[in-house]
Coordinates of C-alpha atoms in Angstrom, one line a residue:
X4 CA 0.0 -0.3 -0.1
X5 CA 0.8 4.0 0.9
X6 CA 4.5 3.8 1.8
X7 CA 5.8 6.6 4.1
X8 CA 7.1 9.1 1.7
X9 CA 3.3 8.3 -0.1
X10 CA 1.7 9.6 3.4
X11 CA 4.6 12.6 3.9
X12 CA 2.7 13.7 -0.1
X13 CA -0.4 13.0 1.4
X14 CA -0.4 15.3 4.1
X15 CA 1.2 17.2 2.7
X16 CA -0.9 17.7 0.0
X17 CA -4.1 18.8 2.1
X18 CA -2.0 21.1 3.9
X19 CA -1.8 22.6 1.4
X20 CA -5.2 23.0 0.1
X21 CA -6.4 24.0 3.9
X22 CA -3.8 26.4 3.2
X23 CA -4.9 27.1 0.0
X24 CA -8.4 28.1 1.0
X25 CA -7.7 29.9 4.4
X26 CA -6.4 32.5 1.8
X27 CA -9.1 32.0 -1.5
X28 CA -10.8 35.3 -2.1
X29 CA -13.4 36.5 -1.6
X30 CA -15.8 34.4 1.2
X31 CA -18.5 35.5 2.9
X32 CA -18.6 35.5 6.6
X33 CA -14.8 33.6 5.9
X34 CA -11.6 34.7 7.2
X35 CA -9.8 35.5 3.8
X36 CA -5.7 37.0 3.6
X37 CA -7.7 40.7 3.3
X38 CA -10.2 40.7 6.8
X39 CA -11.1 38.9 9.2
X40 CA -15.4 39.0 8.5
X41 CA -17.3 37.4 11.1
X42 CA -13.9 36.3 13.1
X43 CA -12.5 38.4 16.1
X44 CA -9.9 35.1 17.8
X45 CA -8.4 34.8 14.0
X46 CA -6.9 36.1 10.8
X47 CA -5.4 34.1 8.0
X48 CA -2.0 33.5 9.8
X49 CA -4.1 32.1 12.3
X50 CA -5.2 29.1 10.1
X51 CA -2.5 29.1 8.0
X52 CA -0.6 28.4 11.7
X53 CA -3.1 25.6 12.2
X54 CA -2.7 23.9 8.8
X55 CA 1.0 23.5 9.2
X56 CA 0.4 21.8 12.6
X57 CA -1.7 19.5 10.7
X58 CA 0.6 17.3 8.5
X59 CA 1.5 14.8 11.0
X60 CA -2.0 14.1 12.0
X61 CA -2.8 13.9 8.8
X62 CA 0.3 11.6 7.9
X63 CA -0.6 9.0 11.1
X64 CA -4.0 8.7 9.8
X65 CA -2.9 8.3 6.3
X66 CA 0.2 5.3 7.7
X67 CA -2.6 4.1 10.5
X68 CA -4.8 2.5 7.5
X69 CA -2.1 1.4 5.0
X70 CA -3.4 -2.4 5.5
X71 CA -6.8 -1.7 5.8
X72 CA -9.2 -4.1 3.5
X73 CA -11.7 -2.5 2.0
X74 CA -13.6 -5.6 2.1
X75 CA -13.1 -5.7 6.2
X76 CA -15.6 -6.7 9.1
X77 CA -17.3 -3.4 9.8
X78 CA -16.3 -4.5 13.7
X79 CA -13.0 -3.8 12.7
X80 CA -13.5 -0.9 11.0
X81 CA -14.4 1.1 13.7
X82 CA -11.4 0.4 15.2
X83 CA -8.9 1.5 12.7
X84 CA -11.9 4.8 13.6
X85 CA -11.9 4.6 16.9
X86 CA -7.7 4.8 16.1
X87 CA -8.1 7.6 13.4
X88 CA -10.2 9.4 16.6
X89 CA -7.5 9.3 18.4
X90 CA -5.1 11.0 16.1
X91 CA -7.8 13.5 15.5
X92 CA -8.0 14.5 19.1
X93 CA -3.6 14.6 19.0
X94 CA -3.9 16.7 16.1
X95 CA -6.4 18.9 18.5
X96 CA -5.1 19.6 21.7
X97 CA -1.5 20.8 18.9
X98 CA -3.8 22.4 16.8
X99 CA -5.6 24.6 20.0
X100 CA -1.4 24.4 21.1
X101 CA -0.4 26.5 18.5
X102 CA -3.7 29.8 18.0
X103 CA -4.2 29.5 21.6
X104 CA -7.0 28.0 22.3
X105 CA -9.0 28.7 18.4
X106 CA -11.0 26.7 16.7
X107 CA -9.6 27.0 13.6
X108 CA -9.5 23.6 12.2
X109 CA -11.8 21.1 14.7
X110 CA -14.4 20.6 12.4
X111 CA -11.1 20.2 9.5
X112 CA -9.6 17.1 11.7
X113 CA -12.0 14.6 10.0
X114 CA -10.4 15.0 6.8
X115 CA -7.8 12.6 8.6
X116 CA -10.5 10.1 7.1
X117 CA -10.3 11.0 3.7
X118 CA -6.5 10.5 4.2
X119 CA -6.7 6.8 5.8
X120 CA -9.3 6.0 3.1
X121 CA -7.0 6.7 0.2
X122 CA -4.2 5.7 2.4
X123 CA -5.8 2.3 1.8
X124 CA -6.4 2.8 -2.4
X125 CA -2.9 4.6 -3.5
X126 CA 0.1 2.5 -4.8
X127 CA 3.1 3.7 -6.2
X128 CA 2.5 2.4 -9.7
X129 CA -0.8 4.1 -10.1
X130 CA 0.0 7.2 -8.4
X131 CA -4.0 8.8 -8.9
X132 CA -7.1 8.7 -7.0
X133 CA -10.8 8.0 -8.0
X134 CA -12.2 11.2 -6.0
X135 CA -15.6 8.2 -5.4
X136 CA -13.7 5.1 -5.1
X137 CA -11.9 7.2 -1.8
X138 CA -15.6 9.3 -0.3
X139 CA -16.8 4.8 -0.7
X140 CA -13.6 4.0 0.8
X141 CA -14.3 6.9 3.9
X142 CA -17.6 6.7 4.3
X143 CA -17.0 2.8 5.1
X144 CA -14.6 3.5 7.6
X145 CA -16.4 6.1 9.5
X146 CA -20.0 5.3 9.1
X147 CA -21.0 3.0 11.5
X148 CA -19.0 5.5 14.9
X149 CA -20.4 8.2 13.1
X150 CA -24.0 6.9 12.5
X151 CA -23.7 5.5 16.8
X152 CA -23.0 9.4 17.6
X153 CA -26.4 10.9 15.5
X154 CA -27.8 8.4 17.3
X155 CA -27.0 8.2 20.8
X156 CA -26.4 11.7 21.1
X157 CA -29.5 11.9 23.4
X158 CA -28.7 10.7 26.3
X159 CA -31.7 11.3 28.3
X160 CA -30.2 14.5 29.3
X161 CA -32.5 18.1 29.3
X162 CA -29.1 19.6 28.6
X163 CA -26.8 19.4 25.4
X164 CA -24.2 22.0 27.0
X165 CA -21.5 19.2 27.5
X166 CA -22.4 18.0 23.3
X167 CA -20.2 18.9 20.4
X168 CA -21.4 22.4 18.5
X169 CA -21.3 19.1 15.4
X170 CA -23.8 17.4 17.5
X171 CA -26.0 19.8 19.7
X172 CA -27.3 21.0 16.0
X173 CA -27.9 17.7 15.0
X174 CA -30.3 16.9 18.3
X175 CA -31.7 20.7 18.5
X176 CA -32.1 20.8 14.7
X177 CA -31.7 18.4 13.0
X178 CA -28.9 19.2 10.9
X179 CA -26.4 16.6 10.3
X180 CA -22.6 18.9 9.8
X181 CA -19.5 16.8 8.7
X182 CA -21.2 14.2 10.7
X183 CA -23.4 13.6 7.8
X184 CA -21.8 14.5 5.3
X185 CA -19.4 11.6 5.6
X186 CA -22.1 8.9 6.3
X187 CA -22.9 10.5 3.1
X188 CA -20.0 9.8 1.3
X189 CA -19.1 13.4 0.9
X190 CA -22.4 13.7 -1.4
X191 CA -22.2 17.4 -1.5
X192 CA -18.2 17.3 -2.0
X193 CA -18.5 14.7 -5.1
X194 CA -22.0 16.6 -6.8
X195 CA -21.5 20.4 -5.8
X196 CA -17.9 20.9 -5.1
X197 CA -15.8 19.4 -6.8
X198 CA -17.6 20.6 -10.7
X199 CA -18.2 23.5 -9.7
X200 CA -14.3 23.7 -9.1
X201 CA -13.4 21.5 -12.8
X202 CA -15.8 24.3 -13.7
X203 CA -14.0 27.1 -12.5
X204 CA -10.7 25.4 -13.3
X205 CA -11.7 24.9 -17.0
X206 CA -13.0 28.3 -17.6
X207 CA -9.3 29.8 -16.9
X208 CA -10.6 31.0 -13.2
X209 CA -7.1 31.6 -11.5
X210 CA -7.5 29.4 -8.3
X211 CA -8.4 31.5 -5.7
X212 CA -11.5 32.4 -7.4
X213 CA -12.4 28.4 -7.9
X214 CA -12.0 28.3 -4.9
X215 CA -14.8 30.8 -4.0
X216 CA -16.9 29.5 -7.0
X217 CA -16.9 26.6 -5.0
X218 CA -18.0 27.3 -1.6
X219 CA -20.9 29.3 -3.1
X220 CA -21.6 26.0 -4.2
X221 CA -21.1 23.7 -1.1
X222 CA -23.1 26.5 1.0
X223 CA -26.2 26.2 -1.3
X224 CA -26.5 23.0 0.2
X225 CA -24.5 22.3 2.9
X226 CA -26.5 21.7 6.0
X227 CA -23.4 23.4 7.6
X228 CA -23.5 23.1 11.6
X229 CA -21.2 26.1 12.0
X230 CA -23.0 28.9 11.1
X231 CA -25.4 27.7 14.4
X232 CA -22.4 27.4 16.5
X233 CA -22.3 31.3 17.8
X234 CA -26.6 31.0 17.3
X235 CA -28.7 28.6 18.2
X236 CA -30.8 29.1 14.9
X237 CA -32.1 27.3 11.7
X238 CA -33.1 30.1 10.8
X239 CA -28.9 31.3 9.6
X240 CA -28.5 28.4 8.0
X241 CA -31.6 28.7 5.6
X242 CA -30.2 32.7 5.2
X243 CA -26.8 30.9 4.9
X244 CA -28.2 28.4 1.2
X245 CA -30.9 31.8 -0.3
X246 CA -28.0 34.0 -0.1
X247 CA -25.1 31.3 -1.6
X248 CA -28.5 30.4 -4.1
X249 CA -28.7 33.4 -5.4
X250 CA -25.7 34.6 -6.6
X251 CA -25.5 31.3 -8.2
X252 CA -28.3 31.7 -9.9
X253 CA -26.9 35.1 -10.9
X254 CA -23.9 34.0 -12.8
X255 CA -21.4 33.5 -9.4
X256 CA -18.2 35.0 -9.8
X257 CA -18.3 34.6 -14.1
X258 CA -20.5 37.7 -13.9
X259 CA -20.9 41.4 -11.9
X260 CA -23.8 41.2 -10.7
X261 CA -22.8 37.3 -9.2
X262 CA -19.7 39.8 -7.7
X263 CA -21.4 42.0 -6.1
X264 CA -23.9 39.6 -4.2
X265 CA -20.9 37.9 -2.3
X266 CA -19.5 41.4 -1.9
X267 CA -23.0 42.0 -0.2
X268 CA -23.3 38.6 1.6
X269 CA -20.1 39.2 3.1
X270 CA -21.2 42.2 4.9
X271 CA -24.3 40.6 5.8
X272 CA -22.2 37.6 7.4
X273 CA -20.5 39.4 8.6
X274 CA -22.6 41.8 10.6
X275 CA -24.7 38.7 11.9
X276 CA -21.4 36.8 13.0
X277 CA -22.1 33.6 10.8
X278 CA -19.0 31.9 9.4
X279 CA -19.7 29.2 7.4
X280 CA -16.5 27.3 8.7
X281 CA -18.1 23.8 7.2
X282 CA -18.7 24.8 3.9
X283 CA -14.7 26.1 4.0
X284 CA -13.5 22.3 5.2
X285 CA -16.0 21.5 1.8
X286 CA -13.5 23.6 -0.6
X287 CA -10.2 22.3 1.0
X288 CA -11.8 18.4 0.4
X289 CA -13.1 19.2 -2.5
X290 CA -9.4 21.3 -4.5
X291 CA -7.5 17.7 -2.3
X292 CA -9.8 15.3 -3.7
X293 CA -9.6 17.2 -7.3
X294 CA -5.7 17.4 -6.7
X295 CA -5.0 13.6 -6.3
X296 CA -7.2 12.6 -9.6
X297 CA -5.6 12.5 -12.8
X298 CA -6.4 15.5 -14.3
X299 CA -6.7 18.0 -11.2
X300 CA -3.0 17.1 -10.3
X301 CA -0.7 19.3 -12.9
X302 CA -3.6 22.2 -13.6
X303 CA -3.6 22.6 -9.9
X304 CA -0.1 22.2 -8.6
X305 CA 2.3 23.9 -11.0
X306 CA 2.0 27.3 -9.7
X307 CA 2.1 27.2 -5.8
X308 CA 2.2 30.7 -5.9
X309 CA -1.3 31.4 -8.0
X310 CA -2.6 30.3 -4.7
X311 CA -3.5 33.4 -3.2
X312 CA -5.1 35.6 -6.1
X313 CA -8.0 36.7 -5.3
X314 CA -11.2 37.3 -7.8
X315 CA -8.7 40.9 -8.6
X316 CA -5.9 39.4 -9.8
X317 CA -4.4 40.6 -6.7
X318 CA -1.9 39.3 -4.7
X319 CA -2.4 39.0 -1.1
X320 CA 0.3 36.3 0.1
X321 CA 2.5 38.1 1.8

């Protein structure tokens, strides 16, 4: 299966994807290279430090599952996922240490399941990955444990204070968040994120703007529990999806009106302190999976410096 060197490459590329998403611009309500938007506790440098700090976590996730057999029994998959969670918790501690306690990529640590799936599939003779296959293996690996999380989050307690933000959103409003996304086999990424990214790149759009279109396309459909982190009001999620669908209907990054609506949504989300962080994590997933496809790798990696170029072509990499 994957070698130590290949595990390093897998980890480096997901760090790259997280960094590219952090610097892409514009992104409604989210940190970019030139704004903190709805966040008062982080900036782009916080996100970059966080992404880099997770490299060893992602590498360890890849190495853990190099011998995973897709035909293994569910109990074996559950045991491996428990080990992945242990690696993820350690990564979370590292993240909090480098960010001063700020939650930058807690949801992104779930990406370790993709590293495990990729490590199961990739071999030196065939360095490219099929996104659908990676997501299928990731689903098989995580499904039992995550479904159990959602079923048993209601422990007969009236309080939800002890639950994570994602499980609290599930219990209170039925918002599935990242767990639902993994259980579905990353359906939003396969059906919305990657097609939006590839459409943008095929039209000659720079990677920063392509990631903006990818983000908007995901915001339109994702049940993003992070939108509810500050205010437990499901109307906020409906607002995000409505604004994203309106942007898409008006041309997104490809038209002047679409760009105006993106800027308007950014102002609104910043004022309301709405942060679609789950969609942002899935934007990074979309880039990562595209990057490892046979047709995407050369196109996305030939010029690392372009990852921070915005819609206007201005470089924000400082």
